């Protein structure tokens, strides 16, 4: 899961070295915190949050095969 989110984020941003993903495991869910450079924040969120919503949709689809709930926070 972490690798998938890193791959998606690094493909979109101008500064891929600044991309960092932090994973927090909870009982019923996994929280992925995506950290990007300040200049790349708009690229990851997109207009009206469309890119962020698409990223969350892809991550939820990937997690459904493992019967887990995934929460993606963009920090």
Short mmCIF file of N, CA and C in Angstrom, two decimals, residues 33-72:
data_model
loop_
_atom_site.label_atom_id
_atom_site.label_comp_id
_atom_site.label_asym_id
_atom_site.label_seq_id
_atom_site.Cartn_x
_atom_site.Cartn_y
_atom_site.Cartn_z
N UNK A 33 -0.25 8.78 5.61
CA UNK A 33 -0.06 10.22 5.55
C UNK A 33 0.94 10.52 4.47
N UNK A 34 0.52 11.32 3.50
CA UNK A 34 1.37 11.68 2.37
C UNK A 34 1.93 13.07 2.59
N UNK A 35 3.26 13.16 2.63
CA UNK A 35 3.95 14.43 2.79
C UNK A 35 4.63 14.78 1.46
N UNK A 36 4.35 15.98 0.94
CA UNK A 36 4.99 16.44 -0.29
C UNK A 36 5.53 17.84 -0.06
N UNK A 37 6.34 18.31 -0.99
CA UNK A 37 6.88 19.66 -0.90
C UNK A 37 5.74 20.68 -1.01
N UNK A 38 5.95 21.83 -0.41
CA UNK A 38 4.93 22.88 -0.40
C UNK A 38 4.52 23.29 -1.81
N UNK A 39 5.47 23.34 -2.74
CA UNK A 39 5.18 23.74 -4.12
C UNK A 39 4.34 22.70 -4.85
N UNK A 40 4.42 21.45 -4.45
CA UNK A 40 3.71 20.37 -5.13
C UNK A 40 2.35 20.06 -4.53
N UNK A 41 1.97 20.74 -3.49
CA UNK A 41 0.71 20.46 -2.82
C UNK A 41 -0.49 20.62 -3.76
N UNK A 42 -0.47 21.63 -4.59
CA UNK A 42 -1.57 21.87 -5.53
C UNK A 42 -1.68 20.77 -6.57
N UNK A 43 -0.56 20.21 -6.97
CA UNK A 43 -0.57 19.14 -7.96
C UNK A 43 -1.19 17.87 -7.39
N UNK A 44 -0.94 17.61 -6.13
CA UNK A 44 -1.45 16.40 -5.50
C UNK A 44 -2.94 16.55 -5.16
N UNK A 45 -3.36 17.74 -4.78
CA UNK A 45 -4.77 17.94 -4.42
C UNK A 45 -5.62 18.14 -5.67
N UNK A 46 -5.15 18.92 -6.62
CA UNK A 46 -5.90 19.14 -7.85
C UNK A 46 -7.00 20.17 -7.69
N UNK A 47 -7.63 20.51 -8.80
CA UNK A 47 -8.71 21.49 -8.77
C UNK A 47 -9.92 20.89 -8.07
N UNK A 48 -10.39 21.60 -7.06
CA UNK A 48 -11.53 21.19 -6.24
C UNK A 48 -11.33 19.81 -5.62
N UNK A 49 -10.07 19.41 -5.42
CA UNK A 49 -9.76 18.16 -4.75
C UNK A 49 -9.97 16.91 -5.58
N UNK A 50 -10.05 17.06 -6.89
CA UNK A 50 -10.34 15.91 -7.75
C UNK A 50 -9.22 14.88 -7.77
N UNK A 51 -7.97 15.34 -7.81
CA UNK A 51 -6.83 14.42 -7.84
C UNK A 51 -6.75 13.67 -6.51
N UNK A 52 -6.93 14.39 -5.41
CA UNK A 52 -6.88 13.75 -4.09
C UNK A 52 -7.98 12.70 -3.97
N UNK A 53 -9.16 13.01 -4.46
CA UNK A 53 -10.27 12.05 -4.43
C UNK A 53 -9.94 10.82 -5.27
N UNK A 54 -9.32 11.02 -6.42
CA UNK A 54 -8.95 9.90 -7.28
C UNK A 54 -7.89 9.02 -6.62
N UNK A 55 -6.93 9.64 -5.95
CA UNK A 55 -5.90 8.88 -5.23
C UNK A 55 -6.55 8.04 -4.14
N UNK A 56 -7.46 8.65 -3.38
CA UNK A 56 -8.13 7.91 -2.30
C UNK A 56 -8.96 6.75 -2.86
N UNK A 57 -9.59 6.95 -4.01
CA UNK A 57 -10.39 5.89 -4.64
C UNK A 57 -9.51 4.72 -5.05
N UNK A 58 -8.37 5.01 -5.66
CA UNK A 58 -7.45 3.94 -6.07
C UNK A 58 -6.92 3.19 -4.85
N UNK A 59 -6.59 3.90 -3.79
CA UNK A 59 -6.07 3.25 -2.59
C UNK A 59 -7.14 2.38 -1.92
N UNK A 60 -8.39 2.85 -1.91
CA UNK A 60 -9.47 2.05 -1.33
C UNK A 60 -9.71 0.79 -2.15
N UNK A 61 -9.61 0.90 -3.47
CA UNK A 61 -9.78 -0.26 -4.33
C UNK A 61 -8.67 -1.27 -4.10
N UNK A 62 -7.44 -0.80 -3.92
CA UNK A 62 -6.32 -1.69 -3.67
C UNK A 62 -6.45 -2.36 -2.30
N UNK A 63 -7.01 -1.65 -1.33
CA UNK A 63 -7.16 -2.20 0.01
C UNK A 63 -8.33 -3.17 0.12
N UNK A 64 -9.28 -3.06 -0.79
CA UNK A 64 -10.45 -3.93 -0.70
C UNK A 64 -10.08 -5.39 -0.91
N UNK A 65 -9.01 -5.65 -1.64
CA UNK A 65 -8.58 -7.03 -1.82
C UNK A 65 -8.02 -7.63 -0.53
N UNK A 66 -7.59 -6.78 0.38
CA UNK A 66 -7.07 -7.23 1.67
C UNK A 66 -8.09 -7.10 2.79
N UNK A 67 -9.32 -6.70 2.45
CA UNK A 67 -10.39 -6.49 3.42
C UNK A 67 -9.98 -5.52 4.53
N UNK A 68 -9.34 -4.43 4.14
CA UNK A 68 -8.93 -3.40 5.08
C UNK A 68 -9.51 -2.06 4.63
N UNK A 69 -9.59 -1.15 5.58
CA UNK A 69 -10.02 0.20 5.29
C UNK A 69 -8.77 1.09 5.29
N UNK A 70 -8.65 1.91 4.25
CA UNK A 70 -7.49 2.77 4.11
C UNK A 70 -7.93 4.22 4.14
N UNK A 71 -7.22 5.02 4.91
CA UNK A 71 -7.47 6.46 4.98
C UNK A 71 -6.20 7.16 4.49
N UNK A 72 -6.34 8.05 3.49
CA UNK A 72 -5.19 8.78 2.95
C UNK A 72 -5.31 10.23 3.39
#
